[in-house]
Coordinates of N, CA and C in Angstrom, one line a residue:
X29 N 125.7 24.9 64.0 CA 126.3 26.0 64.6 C 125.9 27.3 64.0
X30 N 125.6 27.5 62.9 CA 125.5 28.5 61.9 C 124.1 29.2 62.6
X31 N 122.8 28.3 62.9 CA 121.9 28.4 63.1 C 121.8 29.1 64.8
X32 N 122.6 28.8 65.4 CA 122.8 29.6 66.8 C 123.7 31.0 66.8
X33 N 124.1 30.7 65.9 CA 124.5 32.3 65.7 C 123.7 33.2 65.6
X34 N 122.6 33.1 64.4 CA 121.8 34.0 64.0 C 121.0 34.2 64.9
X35 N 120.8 33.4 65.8 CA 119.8 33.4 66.8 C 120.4 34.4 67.7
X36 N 121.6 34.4 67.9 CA 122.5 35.5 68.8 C 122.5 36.6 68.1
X37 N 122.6 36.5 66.9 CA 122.3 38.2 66.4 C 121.3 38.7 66.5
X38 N 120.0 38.1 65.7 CA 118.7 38.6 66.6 C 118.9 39.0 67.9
X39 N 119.7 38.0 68.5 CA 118.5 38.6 69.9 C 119.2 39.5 70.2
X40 N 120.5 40.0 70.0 CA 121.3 41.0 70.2 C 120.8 42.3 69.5
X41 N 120.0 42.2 68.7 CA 119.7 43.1 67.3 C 118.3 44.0 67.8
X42 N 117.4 43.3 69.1 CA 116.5 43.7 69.4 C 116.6 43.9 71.0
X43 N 117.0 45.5 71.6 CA 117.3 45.7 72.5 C 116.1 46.4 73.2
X44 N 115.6 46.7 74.2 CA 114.8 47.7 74.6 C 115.3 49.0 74.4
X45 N 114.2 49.6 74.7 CA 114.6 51.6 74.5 C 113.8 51.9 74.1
X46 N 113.8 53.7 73.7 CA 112.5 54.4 73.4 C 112.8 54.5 72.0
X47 N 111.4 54.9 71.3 CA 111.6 55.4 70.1 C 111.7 56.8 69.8
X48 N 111.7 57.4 69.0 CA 112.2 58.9 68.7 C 110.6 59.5 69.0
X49 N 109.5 59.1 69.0 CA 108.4 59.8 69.3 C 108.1 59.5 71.0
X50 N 108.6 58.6 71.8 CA 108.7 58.7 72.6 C 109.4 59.7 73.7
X51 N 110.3 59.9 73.1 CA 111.5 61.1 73.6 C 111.2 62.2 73.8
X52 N 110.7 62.3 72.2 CA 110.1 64.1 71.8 C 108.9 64.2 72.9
X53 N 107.8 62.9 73.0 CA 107.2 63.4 73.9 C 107.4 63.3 75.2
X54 N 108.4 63.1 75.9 CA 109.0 63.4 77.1 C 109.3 64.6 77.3
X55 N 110.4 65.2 76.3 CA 110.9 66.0 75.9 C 109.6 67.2 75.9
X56 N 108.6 67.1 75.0 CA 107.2 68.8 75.0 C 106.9 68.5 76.4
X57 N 106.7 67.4 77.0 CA 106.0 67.5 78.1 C 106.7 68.3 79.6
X58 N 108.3 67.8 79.4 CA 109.4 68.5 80.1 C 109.0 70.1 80.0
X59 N 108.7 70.4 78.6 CA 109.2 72.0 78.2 C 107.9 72.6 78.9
X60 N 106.9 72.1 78.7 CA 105.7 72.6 79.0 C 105.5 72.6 80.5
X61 N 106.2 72.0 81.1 CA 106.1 72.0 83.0 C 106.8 73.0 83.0
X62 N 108.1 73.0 82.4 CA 109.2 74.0 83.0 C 108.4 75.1 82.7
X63 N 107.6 75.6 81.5 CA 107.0 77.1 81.3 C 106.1 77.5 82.4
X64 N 105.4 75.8 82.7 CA 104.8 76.3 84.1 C 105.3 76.6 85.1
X65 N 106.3 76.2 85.6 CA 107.0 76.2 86.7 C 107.6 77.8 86.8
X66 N 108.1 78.3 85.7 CA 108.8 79.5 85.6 C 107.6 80.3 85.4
X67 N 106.2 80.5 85.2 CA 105.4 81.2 85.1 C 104.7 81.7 86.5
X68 N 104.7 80.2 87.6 CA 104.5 80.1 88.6 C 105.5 81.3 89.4
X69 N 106.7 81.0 89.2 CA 108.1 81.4 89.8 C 108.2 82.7 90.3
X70 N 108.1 83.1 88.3 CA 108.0 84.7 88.6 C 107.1 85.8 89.2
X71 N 105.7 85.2 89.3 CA 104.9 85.7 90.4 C 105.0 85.8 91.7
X72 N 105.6 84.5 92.3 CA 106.0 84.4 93.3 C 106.7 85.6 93.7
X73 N 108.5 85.8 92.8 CA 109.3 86.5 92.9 C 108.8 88.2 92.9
X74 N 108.2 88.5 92.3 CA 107.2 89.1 92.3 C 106.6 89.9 93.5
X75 N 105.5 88.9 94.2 CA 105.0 89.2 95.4 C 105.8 89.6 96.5
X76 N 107.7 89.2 96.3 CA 108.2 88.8 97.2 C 108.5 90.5 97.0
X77 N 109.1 91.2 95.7 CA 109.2 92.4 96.0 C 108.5 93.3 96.8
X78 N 107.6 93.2 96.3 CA 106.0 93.9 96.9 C 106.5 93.9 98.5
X79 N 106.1 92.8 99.3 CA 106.6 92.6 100.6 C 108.3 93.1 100.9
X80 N 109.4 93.1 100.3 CA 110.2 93.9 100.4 C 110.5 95.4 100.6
X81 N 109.4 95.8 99.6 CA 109.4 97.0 99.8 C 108.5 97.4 100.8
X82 N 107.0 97.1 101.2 CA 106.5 97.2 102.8 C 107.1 97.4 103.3
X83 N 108.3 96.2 104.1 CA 109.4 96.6 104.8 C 110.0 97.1 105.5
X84 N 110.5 97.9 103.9 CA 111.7 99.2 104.0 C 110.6 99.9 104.4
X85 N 109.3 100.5 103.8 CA 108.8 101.8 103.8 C 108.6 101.6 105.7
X86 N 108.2 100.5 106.3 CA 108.2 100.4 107.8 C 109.1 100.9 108.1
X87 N 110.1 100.4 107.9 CA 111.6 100.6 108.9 C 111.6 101.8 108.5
X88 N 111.7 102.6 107.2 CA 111.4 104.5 107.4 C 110.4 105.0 108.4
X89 N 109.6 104.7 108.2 CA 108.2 105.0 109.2 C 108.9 105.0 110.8
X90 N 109.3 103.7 111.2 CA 109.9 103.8 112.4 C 111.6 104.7 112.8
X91 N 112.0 104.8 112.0 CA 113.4 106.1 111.9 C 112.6 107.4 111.7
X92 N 112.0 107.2 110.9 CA 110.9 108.5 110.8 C 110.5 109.1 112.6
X93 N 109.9 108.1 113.0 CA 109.3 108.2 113.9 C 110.3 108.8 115.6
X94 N 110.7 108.2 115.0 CA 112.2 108.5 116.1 C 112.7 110.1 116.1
X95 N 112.8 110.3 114.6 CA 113.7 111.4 114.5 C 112.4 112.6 114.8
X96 N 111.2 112.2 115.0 CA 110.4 113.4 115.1 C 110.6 113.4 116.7
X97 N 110.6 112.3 117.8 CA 110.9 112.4 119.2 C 112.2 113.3 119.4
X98 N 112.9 112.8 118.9 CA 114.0 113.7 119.6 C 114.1 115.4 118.6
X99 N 113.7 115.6 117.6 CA 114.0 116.6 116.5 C 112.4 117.7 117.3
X100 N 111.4 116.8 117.6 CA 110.2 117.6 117.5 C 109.5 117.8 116.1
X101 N 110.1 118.0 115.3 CA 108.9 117.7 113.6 C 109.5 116.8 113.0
X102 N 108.8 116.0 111.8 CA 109.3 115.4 110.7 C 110.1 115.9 109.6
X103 N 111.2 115.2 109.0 CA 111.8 116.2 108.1 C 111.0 117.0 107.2
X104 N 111.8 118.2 106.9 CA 110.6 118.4 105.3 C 111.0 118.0 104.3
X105 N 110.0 117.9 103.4 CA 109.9 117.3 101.9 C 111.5 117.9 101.1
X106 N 112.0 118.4 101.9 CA 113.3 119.0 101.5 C 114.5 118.3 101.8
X107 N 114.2 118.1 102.9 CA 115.0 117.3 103.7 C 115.2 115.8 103.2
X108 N 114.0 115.9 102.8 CA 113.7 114.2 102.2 C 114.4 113.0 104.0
X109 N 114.4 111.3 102.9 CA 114.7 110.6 103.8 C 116.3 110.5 104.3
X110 N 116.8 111.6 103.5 CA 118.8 111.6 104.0 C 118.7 112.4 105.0
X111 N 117.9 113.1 105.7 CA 117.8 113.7 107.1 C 118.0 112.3 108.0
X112 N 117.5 110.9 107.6 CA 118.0 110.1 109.0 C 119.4 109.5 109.0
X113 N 120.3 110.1 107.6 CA 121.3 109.6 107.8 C 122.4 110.6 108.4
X114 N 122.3 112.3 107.6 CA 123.0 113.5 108.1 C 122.1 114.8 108.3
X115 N 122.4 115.0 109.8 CA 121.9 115.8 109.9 C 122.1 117.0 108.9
X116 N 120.3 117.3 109.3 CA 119.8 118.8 107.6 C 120.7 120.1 109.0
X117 N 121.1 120.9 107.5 CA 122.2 122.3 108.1 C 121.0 123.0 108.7
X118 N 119.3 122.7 107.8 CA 118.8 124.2 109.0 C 117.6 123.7 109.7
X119 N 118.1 122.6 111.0 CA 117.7 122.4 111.9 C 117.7 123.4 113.0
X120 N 116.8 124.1 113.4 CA 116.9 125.0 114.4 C 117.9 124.6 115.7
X121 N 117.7 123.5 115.9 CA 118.6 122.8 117.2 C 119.6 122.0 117.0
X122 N 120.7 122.1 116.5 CA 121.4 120.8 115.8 C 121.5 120.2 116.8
X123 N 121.7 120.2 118.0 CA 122.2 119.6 119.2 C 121.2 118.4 119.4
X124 N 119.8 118.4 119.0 CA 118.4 117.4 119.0 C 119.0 116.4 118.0
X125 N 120.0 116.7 117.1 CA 120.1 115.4 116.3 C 121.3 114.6 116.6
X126 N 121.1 113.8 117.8 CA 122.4 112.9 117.9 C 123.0 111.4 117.2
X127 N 122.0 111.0 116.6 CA 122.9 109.9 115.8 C 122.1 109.5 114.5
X128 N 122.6 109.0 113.5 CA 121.9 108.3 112.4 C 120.7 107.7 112.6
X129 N 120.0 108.2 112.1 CA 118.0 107.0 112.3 C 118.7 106.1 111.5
X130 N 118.8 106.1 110.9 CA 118.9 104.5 109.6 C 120.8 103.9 110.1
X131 N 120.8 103.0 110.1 CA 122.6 102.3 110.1 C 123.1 102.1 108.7
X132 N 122.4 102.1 107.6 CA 123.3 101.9 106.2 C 122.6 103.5 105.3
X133 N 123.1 103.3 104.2 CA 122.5 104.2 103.5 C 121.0 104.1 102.7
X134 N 120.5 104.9 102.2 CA 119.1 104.7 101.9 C 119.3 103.5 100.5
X135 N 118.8 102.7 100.3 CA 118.8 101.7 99.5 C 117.8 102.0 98.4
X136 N 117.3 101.4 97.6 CA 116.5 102.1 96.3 C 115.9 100.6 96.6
X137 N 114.9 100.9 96.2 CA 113.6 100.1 95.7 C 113.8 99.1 95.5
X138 N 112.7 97.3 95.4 CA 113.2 96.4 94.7 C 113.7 96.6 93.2
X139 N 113.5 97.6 92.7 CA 113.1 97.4 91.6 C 114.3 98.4 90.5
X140 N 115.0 99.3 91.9 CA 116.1 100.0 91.4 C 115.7 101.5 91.5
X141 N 114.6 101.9 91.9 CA 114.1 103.2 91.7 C 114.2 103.6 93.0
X142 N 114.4 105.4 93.8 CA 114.0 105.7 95.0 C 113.3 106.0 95.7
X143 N 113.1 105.6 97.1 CA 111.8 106.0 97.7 C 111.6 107.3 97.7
X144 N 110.3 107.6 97.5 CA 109.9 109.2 97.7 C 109.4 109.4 99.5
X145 N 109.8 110.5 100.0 CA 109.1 111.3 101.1 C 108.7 112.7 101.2
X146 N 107.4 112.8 101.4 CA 106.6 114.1 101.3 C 106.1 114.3 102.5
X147 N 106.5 115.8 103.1 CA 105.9 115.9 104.5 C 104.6 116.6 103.7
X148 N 103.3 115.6 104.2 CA 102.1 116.9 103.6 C 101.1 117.6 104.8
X149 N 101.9 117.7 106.1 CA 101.5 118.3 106.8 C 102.1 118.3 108.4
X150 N 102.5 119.5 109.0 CA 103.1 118.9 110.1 C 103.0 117.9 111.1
X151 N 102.4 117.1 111.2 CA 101.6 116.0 111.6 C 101.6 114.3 110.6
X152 N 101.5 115.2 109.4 CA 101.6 113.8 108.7 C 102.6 113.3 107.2
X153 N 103.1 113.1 107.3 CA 104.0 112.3 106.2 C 103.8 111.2 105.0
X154 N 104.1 111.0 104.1 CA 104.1 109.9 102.8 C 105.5 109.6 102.4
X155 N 105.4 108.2 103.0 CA 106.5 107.3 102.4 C 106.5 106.6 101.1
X156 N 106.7 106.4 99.8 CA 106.2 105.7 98.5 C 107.6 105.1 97.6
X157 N 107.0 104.2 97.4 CA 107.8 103.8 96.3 C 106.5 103.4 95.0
X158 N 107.9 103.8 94.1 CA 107.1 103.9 92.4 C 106.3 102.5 91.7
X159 N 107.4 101.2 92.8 CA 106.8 99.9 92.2 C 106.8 99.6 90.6
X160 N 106.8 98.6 90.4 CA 107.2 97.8 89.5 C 107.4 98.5 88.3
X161 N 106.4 98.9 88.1 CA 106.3 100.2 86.8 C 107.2 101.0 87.0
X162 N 108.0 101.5 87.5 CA 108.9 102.6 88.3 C 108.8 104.0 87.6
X163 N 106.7 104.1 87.9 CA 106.1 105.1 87.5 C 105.4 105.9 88.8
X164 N 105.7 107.0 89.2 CA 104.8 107.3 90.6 C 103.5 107.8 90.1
X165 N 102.3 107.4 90.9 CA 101.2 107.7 90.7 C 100.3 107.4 90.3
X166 N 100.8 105.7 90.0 CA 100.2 105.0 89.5 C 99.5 103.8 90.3
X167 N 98.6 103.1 89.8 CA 98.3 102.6 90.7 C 99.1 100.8 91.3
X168 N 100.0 100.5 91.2 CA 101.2 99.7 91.4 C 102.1 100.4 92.7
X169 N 101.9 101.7 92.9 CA 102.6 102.3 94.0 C 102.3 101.8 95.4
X170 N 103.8 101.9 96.0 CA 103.4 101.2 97.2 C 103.7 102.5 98.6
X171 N 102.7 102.7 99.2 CA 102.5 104.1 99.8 C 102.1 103.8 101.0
X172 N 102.8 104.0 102.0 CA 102.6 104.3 103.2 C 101.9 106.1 103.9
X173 N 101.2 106.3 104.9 CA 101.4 107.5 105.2 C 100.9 107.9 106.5
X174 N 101.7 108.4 106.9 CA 101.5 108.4 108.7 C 100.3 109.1 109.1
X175 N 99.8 108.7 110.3 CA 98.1 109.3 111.2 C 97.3 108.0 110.3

């Protein structure tokens, strides 16, 4: 009887499983996807700004565009983009400005920074954001400009 016992402890004594170097290398190989995966990610996230801000500078472009139909010029560089929300005091015609170009307020950049607008000529306009760097004039800027 004695002798079936031990035999039950053995076999009880020798279970499957991993060993501690097995683990850890599950474990680096885990860490090392995830860095990839998150390296992947943030580019993605990234790109997605970039296209975000295209966008918005459109949807200005097209309120832009409107407010010169019914106004006759583009705001000036004074005026900036809050002319498509309240009408500017020295519009020759205030009667030409009947409703909001934009439905919410001007929103700021992916990135937290504001769009710039420069009228640089009666005819033509620049819509820009500072981008990522939330440096203007650099080359990361994302710039639209009408004609």
């Amino acid at each position: 009887m004695c002798g079936k016992r031990r035999t039950r402890a053995r076999r009880r004594s020798v279970r499957p499983g991993f060993t501690l170097m097995e683990v850890l290398l599950v474990l680096a190989i885990l860490v090392i996807l995830g860095a990839l995966v998150m390296t992947n990610f943030s580019g993605i996230l990234a790109g997605g700004k970039v296209k975000a801000a295209r966008a918005q500078l459109t949807a200005f472009e097209q309120a832009i565009d409107i407010y010169q139909l019914d106004i006759g010029s583009y705001p000036t560089t004074q005026q900036g983009l809050q002319a498509l929300r309240v009408a500017p005091a020295d519009l020759p015609d205030p009667s030409k400005w009947t409703t909001p170009y934009l439905k919410k307020d001007i929103p700021p950049d992916p990135w937290g920074n504001p769009y710039y607008y420069e009228l640089m000529s009666p005819t033509q306009y620049k819509i820009s954001s500072a981008g990522p760097d939330g440096a203007t004039n650099t080359a990361d800027d994302i710039v639209n400009v009408s004609g």
